[in-house]
Coordinates of C-alpha atoms and ligand atoms in Angstrom, one line a residue:
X30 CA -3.6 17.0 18.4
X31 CA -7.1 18.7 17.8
X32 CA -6.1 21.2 15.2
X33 CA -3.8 17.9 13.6
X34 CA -7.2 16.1 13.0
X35 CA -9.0 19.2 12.3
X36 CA -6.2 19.5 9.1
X37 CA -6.2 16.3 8.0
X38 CA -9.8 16.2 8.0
X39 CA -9.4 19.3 5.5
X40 CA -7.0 18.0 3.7
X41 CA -9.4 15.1 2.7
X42 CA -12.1 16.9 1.9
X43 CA -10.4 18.9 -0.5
X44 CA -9.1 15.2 -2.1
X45 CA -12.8 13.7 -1.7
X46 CA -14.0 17.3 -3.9
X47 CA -11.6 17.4 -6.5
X48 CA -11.7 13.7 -7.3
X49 CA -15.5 13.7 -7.6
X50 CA -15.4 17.0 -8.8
X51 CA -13.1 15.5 -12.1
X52 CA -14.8 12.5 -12.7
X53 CA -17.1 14.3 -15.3
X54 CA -17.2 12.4 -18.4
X55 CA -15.8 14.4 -21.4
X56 CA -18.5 14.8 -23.9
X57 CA -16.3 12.8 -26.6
X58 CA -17.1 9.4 -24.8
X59 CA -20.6 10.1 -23.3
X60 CA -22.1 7.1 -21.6
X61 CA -25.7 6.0 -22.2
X62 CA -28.3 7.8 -20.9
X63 CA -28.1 9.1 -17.8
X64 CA -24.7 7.2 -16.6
X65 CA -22.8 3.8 -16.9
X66 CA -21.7 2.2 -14.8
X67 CA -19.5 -0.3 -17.2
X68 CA -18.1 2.7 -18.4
X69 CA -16.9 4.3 -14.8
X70 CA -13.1 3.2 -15.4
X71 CA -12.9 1.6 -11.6
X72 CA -9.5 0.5 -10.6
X73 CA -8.8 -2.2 -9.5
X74 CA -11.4 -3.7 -12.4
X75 CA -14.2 -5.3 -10.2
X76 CA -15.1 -8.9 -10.5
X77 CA -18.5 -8.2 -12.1
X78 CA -20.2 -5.2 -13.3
X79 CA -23.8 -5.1 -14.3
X80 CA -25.0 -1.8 -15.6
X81 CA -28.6 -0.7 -15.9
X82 CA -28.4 2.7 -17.1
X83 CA -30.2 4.7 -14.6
X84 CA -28.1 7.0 -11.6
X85 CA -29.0 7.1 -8.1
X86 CA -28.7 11.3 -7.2
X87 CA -27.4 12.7 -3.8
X88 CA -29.4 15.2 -2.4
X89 CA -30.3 17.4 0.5
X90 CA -32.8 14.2 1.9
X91 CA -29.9 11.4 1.1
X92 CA -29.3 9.8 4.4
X93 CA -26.5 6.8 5.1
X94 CA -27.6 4.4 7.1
X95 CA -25.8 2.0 8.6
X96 CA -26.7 -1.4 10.8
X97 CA -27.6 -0.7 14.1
X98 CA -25.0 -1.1 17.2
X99 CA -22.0 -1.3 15.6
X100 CA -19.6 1.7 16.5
X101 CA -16.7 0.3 13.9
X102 CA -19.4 0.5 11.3
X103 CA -21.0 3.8 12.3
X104 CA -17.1 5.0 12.4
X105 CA -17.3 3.6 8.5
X106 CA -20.5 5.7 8.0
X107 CA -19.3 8.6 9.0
X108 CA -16.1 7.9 6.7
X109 CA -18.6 7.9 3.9
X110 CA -20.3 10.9 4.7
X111 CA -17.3 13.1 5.1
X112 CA -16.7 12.2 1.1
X113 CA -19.8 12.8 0.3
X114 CA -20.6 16.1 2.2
X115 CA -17.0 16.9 1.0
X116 CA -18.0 16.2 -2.8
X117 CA -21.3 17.8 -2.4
X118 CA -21.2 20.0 -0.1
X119 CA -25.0 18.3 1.4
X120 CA -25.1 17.9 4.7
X121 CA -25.8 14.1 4.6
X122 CA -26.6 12.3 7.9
X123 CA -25.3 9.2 9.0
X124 CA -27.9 7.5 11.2
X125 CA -28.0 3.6 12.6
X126 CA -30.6 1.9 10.7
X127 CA -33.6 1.1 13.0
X128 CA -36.3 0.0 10.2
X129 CA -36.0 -1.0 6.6
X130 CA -34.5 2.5 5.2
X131 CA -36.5 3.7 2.3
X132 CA -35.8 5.9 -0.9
X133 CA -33.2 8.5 -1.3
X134 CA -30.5 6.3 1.2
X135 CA -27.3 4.7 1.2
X136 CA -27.3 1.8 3.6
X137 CA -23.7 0.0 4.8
X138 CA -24.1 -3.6 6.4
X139 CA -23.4 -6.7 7.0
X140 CA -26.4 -8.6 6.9
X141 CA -27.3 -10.5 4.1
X142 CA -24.0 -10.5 3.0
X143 CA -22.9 -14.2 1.0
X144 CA -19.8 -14.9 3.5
X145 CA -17.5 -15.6 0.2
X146 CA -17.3 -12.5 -0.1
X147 CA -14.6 -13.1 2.4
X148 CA -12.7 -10.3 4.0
X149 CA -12.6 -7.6 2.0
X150 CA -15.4 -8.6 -0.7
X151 CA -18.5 -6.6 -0.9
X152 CA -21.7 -5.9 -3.3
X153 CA -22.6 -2.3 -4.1
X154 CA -26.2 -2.2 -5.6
X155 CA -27.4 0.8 -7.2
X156 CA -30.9 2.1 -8.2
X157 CA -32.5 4.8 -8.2
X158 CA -34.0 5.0 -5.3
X159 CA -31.3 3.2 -3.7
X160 CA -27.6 2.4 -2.9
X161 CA -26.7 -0.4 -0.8
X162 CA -23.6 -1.5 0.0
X163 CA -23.2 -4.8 1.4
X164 CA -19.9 -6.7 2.6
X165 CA -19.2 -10.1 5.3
X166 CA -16.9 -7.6 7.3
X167 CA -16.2 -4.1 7.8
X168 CA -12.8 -4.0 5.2
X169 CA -15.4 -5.2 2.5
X170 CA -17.7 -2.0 3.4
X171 CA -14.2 0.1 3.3
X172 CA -13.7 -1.2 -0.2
X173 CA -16.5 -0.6 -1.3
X174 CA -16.3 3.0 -0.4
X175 CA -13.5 3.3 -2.5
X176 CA -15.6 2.1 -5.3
X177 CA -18.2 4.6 -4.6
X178 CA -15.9 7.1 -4.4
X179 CA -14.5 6.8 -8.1
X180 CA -17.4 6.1 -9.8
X181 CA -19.7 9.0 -8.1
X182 CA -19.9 11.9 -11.1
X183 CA -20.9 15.4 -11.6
X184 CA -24.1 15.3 -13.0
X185 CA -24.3 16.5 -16.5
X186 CA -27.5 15.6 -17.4
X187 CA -29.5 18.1 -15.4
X188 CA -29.6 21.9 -15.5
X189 CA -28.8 21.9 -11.7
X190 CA -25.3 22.8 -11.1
X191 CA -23.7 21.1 -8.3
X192 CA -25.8 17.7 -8.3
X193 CA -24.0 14.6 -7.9
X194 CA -24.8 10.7 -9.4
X195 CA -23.9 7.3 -8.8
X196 CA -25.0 4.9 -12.0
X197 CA -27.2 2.2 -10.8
X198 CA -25.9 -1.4 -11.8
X199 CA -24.5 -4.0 -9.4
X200 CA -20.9 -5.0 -8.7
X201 CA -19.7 -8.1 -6.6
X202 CA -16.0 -7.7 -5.7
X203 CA -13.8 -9.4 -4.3
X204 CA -9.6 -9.7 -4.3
X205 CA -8.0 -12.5 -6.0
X206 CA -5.4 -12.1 -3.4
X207 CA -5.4 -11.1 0.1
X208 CA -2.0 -9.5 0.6
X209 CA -1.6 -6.0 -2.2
X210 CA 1.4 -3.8 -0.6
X211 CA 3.4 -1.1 -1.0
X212 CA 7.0 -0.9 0.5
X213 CA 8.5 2.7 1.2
X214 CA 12.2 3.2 2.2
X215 CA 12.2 5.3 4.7
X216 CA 15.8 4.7 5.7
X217 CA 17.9 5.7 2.3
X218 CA 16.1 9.1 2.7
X219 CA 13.4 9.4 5.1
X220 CA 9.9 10.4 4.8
X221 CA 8.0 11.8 8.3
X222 CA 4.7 11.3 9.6
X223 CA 2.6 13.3 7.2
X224 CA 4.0 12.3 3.9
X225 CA 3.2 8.6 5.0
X226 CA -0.1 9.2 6.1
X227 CA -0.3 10.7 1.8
X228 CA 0.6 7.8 0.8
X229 CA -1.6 5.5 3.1
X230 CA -4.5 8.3 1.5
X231 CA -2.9 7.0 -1.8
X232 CA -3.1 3.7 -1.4
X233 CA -6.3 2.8 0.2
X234 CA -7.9 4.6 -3.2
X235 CA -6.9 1.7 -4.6
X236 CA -8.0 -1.1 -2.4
X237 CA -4.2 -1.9 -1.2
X238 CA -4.4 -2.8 2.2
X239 CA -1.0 -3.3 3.4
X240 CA 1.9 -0.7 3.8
X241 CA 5.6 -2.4 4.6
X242 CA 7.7 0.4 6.3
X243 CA 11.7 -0.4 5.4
X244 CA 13.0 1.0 8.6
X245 CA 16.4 0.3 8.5
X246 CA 19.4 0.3 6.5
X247 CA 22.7 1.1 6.0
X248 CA 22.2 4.8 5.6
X249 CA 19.7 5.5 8.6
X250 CA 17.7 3.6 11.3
X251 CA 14.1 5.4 11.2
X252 CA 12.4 3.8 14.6
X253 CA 12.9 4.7 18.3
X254 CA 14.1 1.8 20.4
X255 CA 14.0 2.4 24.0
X256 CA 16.4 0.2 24.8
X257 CA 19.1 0.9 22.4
X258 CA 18.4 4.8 21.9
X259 CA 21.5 5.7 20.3
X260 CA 20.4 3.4 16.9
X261 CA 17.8 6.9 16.4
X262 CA 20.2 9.2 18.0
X263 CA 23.3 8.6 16.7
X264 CA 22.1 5.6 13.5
X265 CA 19.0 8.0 12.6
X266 CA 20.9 11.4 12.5
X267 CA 21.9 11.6 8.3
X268 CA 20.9 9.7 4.9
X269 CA 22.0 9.2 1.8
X270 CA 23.9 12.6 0.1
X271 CA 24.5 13.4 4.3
X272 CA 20.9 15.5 4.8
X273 CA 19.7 15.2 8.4
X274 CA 17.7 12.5 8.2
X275 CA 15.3 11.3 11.1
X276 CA 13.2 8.9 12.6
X277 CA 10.0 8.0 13.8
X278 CA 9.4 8.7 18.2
X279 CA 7.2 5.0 19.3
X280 CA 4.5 7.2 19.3
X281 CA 4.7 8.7 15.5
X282 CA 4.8 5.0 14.5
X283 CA 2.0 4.5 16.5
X284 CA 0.1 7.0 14.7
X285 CA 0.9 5.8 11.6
X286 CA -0.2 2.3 12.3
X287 CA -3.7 3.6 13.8
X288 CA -4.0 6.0 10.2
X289 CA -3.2 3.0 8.3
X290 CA -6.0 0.5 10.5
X291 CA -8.8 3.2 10.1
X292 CA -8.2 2.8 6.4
X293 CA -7.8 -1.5 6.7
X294 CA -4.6 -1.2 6.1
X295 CA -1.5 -3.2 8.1
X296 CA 1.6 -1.8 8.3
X297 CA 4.4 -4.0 8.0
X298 CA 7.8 -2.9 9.9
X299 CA 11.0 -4.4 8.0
X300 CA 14.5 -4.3 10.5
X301 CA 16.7 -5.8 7.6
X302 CA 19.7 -7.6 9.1
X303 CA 22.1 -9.2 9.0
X304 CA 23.6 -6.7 6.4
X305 CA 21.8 -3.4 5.5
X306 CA 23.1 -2.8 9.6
X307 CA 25.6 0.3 9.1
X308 CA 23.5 2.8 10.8
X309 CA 22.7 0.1 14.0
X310 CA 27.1 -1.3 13.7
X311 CA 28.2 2.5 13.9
X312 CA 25.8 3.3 16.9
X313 CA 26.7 0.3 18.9
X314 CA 30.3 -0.6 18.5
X315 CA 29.4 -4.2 20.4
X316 CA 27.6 -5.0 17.9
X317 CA 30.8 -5.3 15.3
X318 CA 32.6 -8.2 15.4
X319 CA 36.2 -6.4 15.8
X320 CA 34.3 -4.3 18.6
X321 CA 35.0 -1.2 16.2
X322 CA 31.7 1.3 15.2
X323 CA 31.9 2.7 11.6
X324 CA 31.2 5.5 10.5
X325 CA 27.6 6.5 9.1
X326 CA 27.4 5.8 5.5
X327 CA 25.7 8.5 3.1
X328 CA 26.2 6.8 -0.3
X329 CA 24.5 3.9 -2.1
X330 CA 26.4 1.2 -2.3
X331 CA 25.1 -2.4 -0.6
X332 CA 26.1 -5.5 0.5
X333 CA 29.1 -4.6 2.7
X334 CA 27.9 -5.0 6.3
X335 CA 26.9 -7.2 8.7
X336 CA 26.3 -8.0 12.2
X337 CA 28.0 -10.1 14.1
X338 CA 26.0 -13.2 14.5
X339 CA 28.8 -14.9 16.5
X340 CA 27.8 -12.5 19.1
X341 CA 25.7 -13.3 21.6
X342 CA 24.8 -9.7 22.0
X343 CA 23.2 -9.8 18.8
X344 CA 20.6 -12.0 19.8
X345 CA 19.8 -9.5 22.5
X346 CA 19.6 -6.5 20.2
X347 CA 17.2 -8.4 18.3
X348 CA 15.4 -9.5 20.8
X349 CA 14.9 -6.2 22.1
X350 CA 14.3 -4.5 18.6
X351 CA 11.6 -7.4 17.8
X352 CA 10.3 -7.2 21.2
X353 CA 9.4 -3.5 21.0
X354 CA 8.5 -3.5 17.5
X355 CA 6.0 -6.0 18.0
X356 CA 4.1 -4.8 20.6
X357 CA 3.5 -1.8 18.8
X358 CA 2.3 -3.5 15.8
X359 CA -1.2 -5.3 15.1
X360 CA -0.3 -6.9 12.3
X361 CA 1.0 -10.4 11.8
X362 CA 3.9 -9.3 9.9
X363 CA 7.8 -9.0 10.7
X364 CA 10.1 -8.5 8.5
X365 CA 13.7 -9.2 8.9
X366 CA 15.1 -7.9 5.6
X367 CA 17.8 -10.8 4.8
X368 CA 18.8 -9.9 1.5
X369 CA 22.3 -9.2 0.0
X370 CA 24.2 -10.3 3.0
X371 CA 27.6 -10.2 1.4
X372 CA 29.1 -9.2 4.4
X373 CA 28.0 -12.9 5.7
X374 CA 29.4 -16.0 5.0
X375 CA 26.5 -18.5 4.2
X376 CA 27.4 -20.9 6.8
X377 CA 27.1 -18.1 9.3
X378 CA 23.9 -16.6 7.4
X379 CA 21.9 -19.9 7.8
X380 CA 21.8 -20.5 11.1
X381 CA 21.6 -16.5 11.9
X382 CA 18.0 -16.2 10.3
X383 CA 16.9 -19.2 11.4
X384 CA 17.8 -17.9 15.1
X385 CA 15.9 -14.7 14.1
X386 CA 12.5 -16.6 13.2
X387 CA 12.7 -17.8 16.3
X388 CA 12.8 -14.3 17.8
X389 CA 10.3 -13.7 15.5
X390 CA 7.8 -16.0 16.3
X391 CA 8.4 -15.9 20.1
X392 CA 6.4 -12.3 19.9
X393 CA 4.0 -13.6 18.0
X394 CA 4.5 -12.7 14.4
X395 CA 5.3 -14.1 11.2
X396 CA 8.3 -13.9 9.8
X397 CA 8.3 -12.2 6.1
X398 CA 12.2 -12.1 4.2
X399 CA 13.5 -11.2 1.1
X400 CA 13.9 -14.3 -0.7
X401 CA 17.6 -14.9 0.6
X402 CA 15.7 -16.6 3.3
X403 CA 14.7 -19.5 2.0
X404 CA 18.7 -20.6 2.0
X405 CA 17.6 -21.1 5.6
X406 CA 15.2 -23.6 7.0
X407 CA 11.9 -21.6 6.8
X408 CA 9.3 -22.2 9.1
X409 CA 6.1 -23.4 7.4
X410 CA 4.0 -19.8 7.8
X411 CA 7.1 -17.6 6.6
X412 CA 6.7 -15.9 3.7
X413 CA 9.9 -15.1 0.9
X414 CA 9.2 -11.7 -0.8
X415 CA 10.7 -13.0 -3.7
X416 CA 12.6 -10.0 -5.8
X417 CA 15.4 -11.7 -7.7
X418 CA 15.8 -15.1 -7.8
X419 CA 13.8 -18.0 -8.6
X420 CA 16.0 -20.3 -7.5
X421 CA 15.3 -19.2 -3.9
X422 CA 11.4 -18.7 -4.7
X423 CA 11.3 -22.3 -5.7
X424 CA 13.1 -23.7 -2.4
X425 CA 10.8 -21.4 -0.3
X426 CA 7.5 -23.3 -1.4
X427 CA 9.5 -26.8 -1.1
X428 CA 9.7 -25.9 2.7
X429 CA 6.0 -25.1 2.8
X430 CA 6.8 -21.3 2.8
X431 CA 4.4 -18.8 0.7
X432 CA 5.9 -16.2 -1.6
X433 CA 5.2 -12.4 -1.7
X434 CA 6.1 -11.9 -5.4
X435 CA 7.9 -8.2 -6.2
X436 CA 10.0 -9.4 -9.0
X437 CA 12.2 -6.3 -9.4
X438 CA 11.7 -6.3 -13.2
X439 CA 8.0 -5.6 -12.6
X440 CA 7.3 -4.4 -9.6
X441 CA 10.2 -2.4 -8.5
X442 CA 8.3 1.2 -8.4
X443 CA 12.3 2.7 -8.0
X444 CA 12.8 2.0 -11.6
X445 CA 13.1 4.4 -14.3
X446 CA 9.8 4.6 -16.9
X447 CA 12.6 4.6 -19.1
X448 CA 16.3 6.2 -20.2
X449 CA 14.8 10.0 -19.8
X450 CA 12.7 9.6 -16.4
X451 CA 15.0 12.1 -14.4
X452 CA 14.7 9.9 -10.7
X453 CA 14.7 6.3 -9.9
X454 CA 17.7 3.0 -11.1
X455 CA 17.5 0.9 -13.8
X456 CA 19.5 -2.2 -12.6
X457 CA 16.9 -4.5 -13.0
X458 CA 14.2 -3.1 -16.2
X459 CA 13.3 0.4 -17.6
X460 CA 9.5 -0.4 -16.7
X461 CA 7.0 2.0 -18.6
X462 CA 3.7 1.5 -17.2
X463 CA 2.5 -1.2 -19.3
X464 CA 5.3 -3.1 -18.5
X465 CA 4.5 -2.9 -14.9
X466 CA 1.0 -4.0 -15.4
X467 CA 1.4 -6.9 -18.0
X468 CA 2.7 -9.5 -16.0
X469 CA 1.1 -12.5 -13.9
X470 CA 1.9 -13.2 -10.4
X471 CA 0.9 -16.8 -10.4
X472 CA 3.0 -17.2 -14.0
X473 CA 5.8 -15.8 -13.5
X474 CA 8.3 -17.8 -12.2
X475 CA 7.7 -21.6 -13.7
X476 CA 6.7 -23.8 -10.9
X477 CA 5.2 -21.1 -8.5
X478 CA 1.6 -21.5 -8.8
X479 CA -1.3 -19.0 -7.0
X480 CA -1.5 -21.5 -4.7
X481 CA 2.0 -20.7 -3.2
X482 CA 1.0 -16.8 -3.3
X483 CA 0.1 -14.7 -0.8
X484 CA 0.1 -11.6 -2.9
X485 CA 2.2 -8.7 -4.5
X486 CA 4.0 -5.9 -3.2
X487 CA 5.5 -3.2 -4.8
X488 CA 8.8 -1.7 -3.6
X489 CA 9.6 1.9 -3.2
X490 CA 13.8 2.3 -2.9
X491 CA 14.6 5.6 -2.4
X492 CA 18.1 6.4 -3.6
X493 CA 17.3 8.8 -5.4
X494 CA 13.8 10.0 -4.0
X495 CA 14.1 13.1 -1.7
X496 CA 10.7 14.2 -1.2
X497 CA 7.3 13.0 -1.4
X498 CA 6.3 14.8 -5.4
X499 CA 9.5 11.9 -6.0
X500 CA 7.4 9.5 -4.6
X501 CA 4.2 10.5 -6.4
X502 CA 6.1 10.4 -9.5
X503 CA 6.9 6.8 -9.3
X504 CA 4.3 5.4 -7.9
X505 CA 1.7 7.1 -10.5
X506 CA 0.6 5.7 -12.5
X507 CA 2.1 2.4 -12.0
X508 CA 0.8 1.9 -8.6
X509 CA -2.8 1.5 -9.8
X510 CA -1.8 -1.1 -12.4
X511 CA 0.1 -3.0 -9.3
X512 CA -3.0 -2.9 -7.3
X513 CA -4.9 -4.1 -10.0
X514 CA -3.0 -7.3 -10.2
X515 CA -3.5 -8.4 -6.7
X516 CA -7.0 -7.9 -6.9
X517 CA -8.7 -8.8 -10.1
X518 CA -8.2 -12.3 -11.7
X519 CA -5.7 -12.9 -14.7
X520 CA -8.7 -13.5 -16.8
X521 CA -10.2 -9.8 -16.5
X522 CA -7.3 -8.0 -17.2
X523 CA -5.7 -6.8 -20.2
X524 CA -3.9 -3.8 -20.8
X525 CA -5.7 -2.8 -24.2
X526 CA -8.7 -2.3 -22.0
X527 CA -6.9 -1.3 -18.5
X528 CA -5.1 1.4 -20.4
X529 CA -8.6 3.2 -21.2
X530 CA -9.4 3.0 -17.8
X531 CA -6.1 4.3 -16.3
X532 CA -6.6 7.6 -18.9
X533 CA -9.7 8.3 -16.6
X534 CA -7.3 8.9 -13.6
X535 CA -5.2 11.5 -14.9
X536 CA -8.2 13.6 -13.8
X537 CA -7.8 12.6 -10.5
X538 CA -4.1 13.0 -9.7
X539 CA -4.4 16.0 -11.3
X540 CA -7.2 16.9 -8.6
X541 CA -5.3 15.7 -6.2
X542 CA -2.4 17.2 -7.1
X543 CA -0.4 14.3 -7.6
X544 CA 2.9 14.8 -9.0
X545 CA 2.3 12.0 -12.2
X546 CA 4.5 10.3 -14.9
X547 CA 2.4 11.2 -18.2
X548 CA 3.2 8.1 -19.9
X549 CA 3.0 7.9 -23.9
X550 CA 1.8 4.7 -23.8
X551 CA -2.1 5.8 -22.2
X552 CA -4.7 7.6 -23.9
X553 CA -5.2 10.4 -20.9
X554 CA -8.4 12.0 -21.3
X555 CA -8.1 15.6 -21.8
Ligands
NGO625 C1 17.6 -4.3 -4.0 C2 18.3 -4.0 -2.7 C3 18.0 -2.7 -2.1 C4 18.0 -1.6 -3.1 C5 17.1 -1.9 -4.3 C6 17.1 -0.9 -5.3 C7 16.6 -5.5 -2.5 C8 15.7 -6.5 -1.9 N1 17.7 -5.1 -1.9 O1 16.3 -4.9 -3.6 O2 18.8 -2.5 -1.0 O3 17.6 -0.4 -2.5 O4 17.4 -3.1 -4.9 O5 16.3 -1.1 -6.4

């Protein structure tokens, strides 16, 4: 376990390096005199930036300081000082702060803080004498790492090689919307521990904070059940094209969602029923209706089974499945899936998820559905990830339901860039990555308002995804532009501008080693 954390640990210093290492500004576009901060190229865009063209510089007597008696915060100093040791290679302490900390230190906390900042808000203020990084609750100091993180730069204006700068200026931050996910199939092909734990790295970069896991389907089911083990032994044993497969032991998901929290990021487990159930129907003939288990199912194809929801044993399995889900999971989210039940009829559909919300809501969580749901009778604080059809989004909210938007025209990350990209459908859009980007979540579909809006997500189907470069591919860049969305206001954000700021970041996939789609459409710096 040691040596595990030992390499992660490793791993992330090499990321922390090379991304401060890159974040030199070429000398084509040199900012003012020493840095600017307006001119950093943050993403997601912060609510307000104030430049005032002076850097704060790291050096061997920087210390972090961070409120006294807090170990979650001290956890988040030491968080910092990893990237900045990492970037630097200082030695920078992290040390609780007993008296006002004076020049040359970088101080986390919570006091002071305006509490509309809200959960994940925070205000960085940099001088040069000074950095101080202020939020209302722990995920707003954790974001504002991130910010700190892609703005610090190699400083060019000094003779000394290997000195690092953060331009002084002051940004208040805060996101327009409190849910901004990801989704990742892991059932059509799976993904194990490590290359989730990338993406997680990946994602909290970008101030995302929640990662939905879709852990079932057809083609595999990816989560041990102790009660029903044969749904990983037999159901998790192959994917799609027939490859081997896998699944994820209690503990591995447990893992994940502890890798996921020390970032301030919730995981949200989707079981996706009642079609999308060939893997659990062909480990548990009782759960057919005809009593009859299938065979596994390697292609692509969707829509053609169900369970039985005449059953009573289906309840059960549910039950169980819930049950132990649950109680691994912190988060408020369950997801039952719900979409493209073909298999069902609708009058044996309706009553079946509104059965399942029960279940749901019995261990404590809140249901979240694709918007198929909301042809049942949705409790008040379920959510409809709405995908395809407006119709459905617009009966949601007359329930009193909130919508997840991931219109699959936008935000479907699966979809081609266009006719050449080599990986990745094209039923719903080609979407370059302007495409993704230039779109509104509170506009979108004609009587959905912001109001009715918990946030984006967007969807990673892997048909045709095999390995985790696949994965980079698609998600970078759009994935930034996505996150971008669900935090910064309509007003700020235009791609004209975005796209300048998005070149900047080539630089740091590169350094990263991110396997990126080097769209036409942005002026990468060179
Ligand atoms: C649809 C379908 C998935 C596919 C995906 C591919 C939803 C919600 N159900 O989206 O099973 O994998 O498209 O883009």
């Amino acid at each position: 376990m040691n040596v595990l954390i030992h390499k992660l640990m490793k791993n992330l210093r090499i990321i922390v390096l090379t991304i401060a290492a890159v974040m030199i500004i070429p000398a084509s576009c040199k900012p003012k005199e020493p840095t600017d901060l307006a001119m950093s190229g943050i993403i997601p865009r912060p609510v307000t930036v104030t430049a005032t063209g002076e850097a704060f510089t790291l050096n061997s007597r920087t210390t972090v300081f961070v409120d006294a008696g807090s170990d979650e915060i001290l956890k988040i100093g030491y968080y910092l000082v990893d990237q900045l040791n990492s970037s630097t290679g200082l030695e920078i302490a992290v040390q609780e702060a007993q008296e006002e900390p004076g020049k040359g230190s970088i101080l986390l906390t919570l006091s002071g803080a305006d509490h509309n900042l809200g959960e994940e808000g925070y205000v960085l203020t940099v001088t040069r004498q000074q950095v101080n990084l202020s939020a209302a609750k722990p995920a707003g100091l954790f974001r504002g790492i991130q910010t700190i993180r892609q703005i610090m730069e190699k400083d060019t204006s000094s003779e000394k090689t290997g000195s690092f700068v953060i331009p002084s200026g002051t940004i208040t931050d805060h996101p327009e919307y409190s849910y901004r996910g990801m989704m990742l199939d892991v059932s059509r092909h799976f993904f194990g521990v490590e290359d989730v734990k990338k993406v997680i790295e990946y994602l909290s970069l970008y101030k995302i904070n929640t990662l939905h896991l879709h852990l079932s389907d057809d083609q595999g089911w990816r989560i041990e059940i102790k009660t029903w083990p044969n749904l990983t032994a037999h159901g998790g044993s192959t994917q799609v094209g027939g490859g081997e497969g896998g699944f994820y032991t209690q503990e591995q998901y447990s893992d994940i969602v502890k890798f996921a929290a020390d970032r301030y990021i919730t995981i949200v487990p989707e079981i996706d029923m009642p079609g999308h159930t060939n893997a659990a129907l062909a480990s548990y003939p009782e759960l057919n209706c005809d009593g009859k288990a299938p065979e596994l199912y390697t292609g692509t194809e969707v829509g053609f089974s169900s369970l039985c929801t005449k059953k009573e044993i289906t309840y059960k399995f549910i039950d169980d499945v819930v049950r132990e889900i649950s109680a691994l999971t912190p988060g408020p989210f369950f997801h039952v899936g719900g979409d493209e039940s073909h298999a069902t009829k609708v009058e044996d559909y309706i009553p079946f998820i509104n059965r399942v919300q029960d279940i749901v809501e019995k261990y404590g969580k809140q249901v979240i559905g694709w918007d198929e749901i909301a042809l049942a009778s949705l409790k008040p604080n379920s959510v409809a990830q709405c995908w395809a059809s407006e119709e459905n989004a617009l009966k949601a909210i007359a329930q009193g339901a909130k919508i997840l938007m991931s219109p699959a025209k936008k935000a479907y990350i699966d979809m081609q860039y266009d006719k050449s990209t080599p990986l990745g459908l094209h039923w719903a859009a080609y979407i370059e990555v302007d495409d993704s980007y230039n779109w509104d979540p509170a506009t979108y579909i004609p009587g959905v308002t912001k109001e009715n809006i918990i946030g984006v997500e967007a969807p990673m189907w892997t048909e045709t995804l095999t390995k985790l470069d696949d994965i980079e591919y698609m998600m970078f860049p759009r994935l930034p532009g996505i996150a971008e969305i669900g935090w910064t206001p309509a007003s700020l954000r235009n791609w004209d501008e975005y796209k300048f700021r998005l070149a900047k970041h080539g630089k740091i996939f590169e350094a990263m080693d991110i396997n990126y789609y080097r769209s036409p459409r942005v002026p990468w710096e060179e």
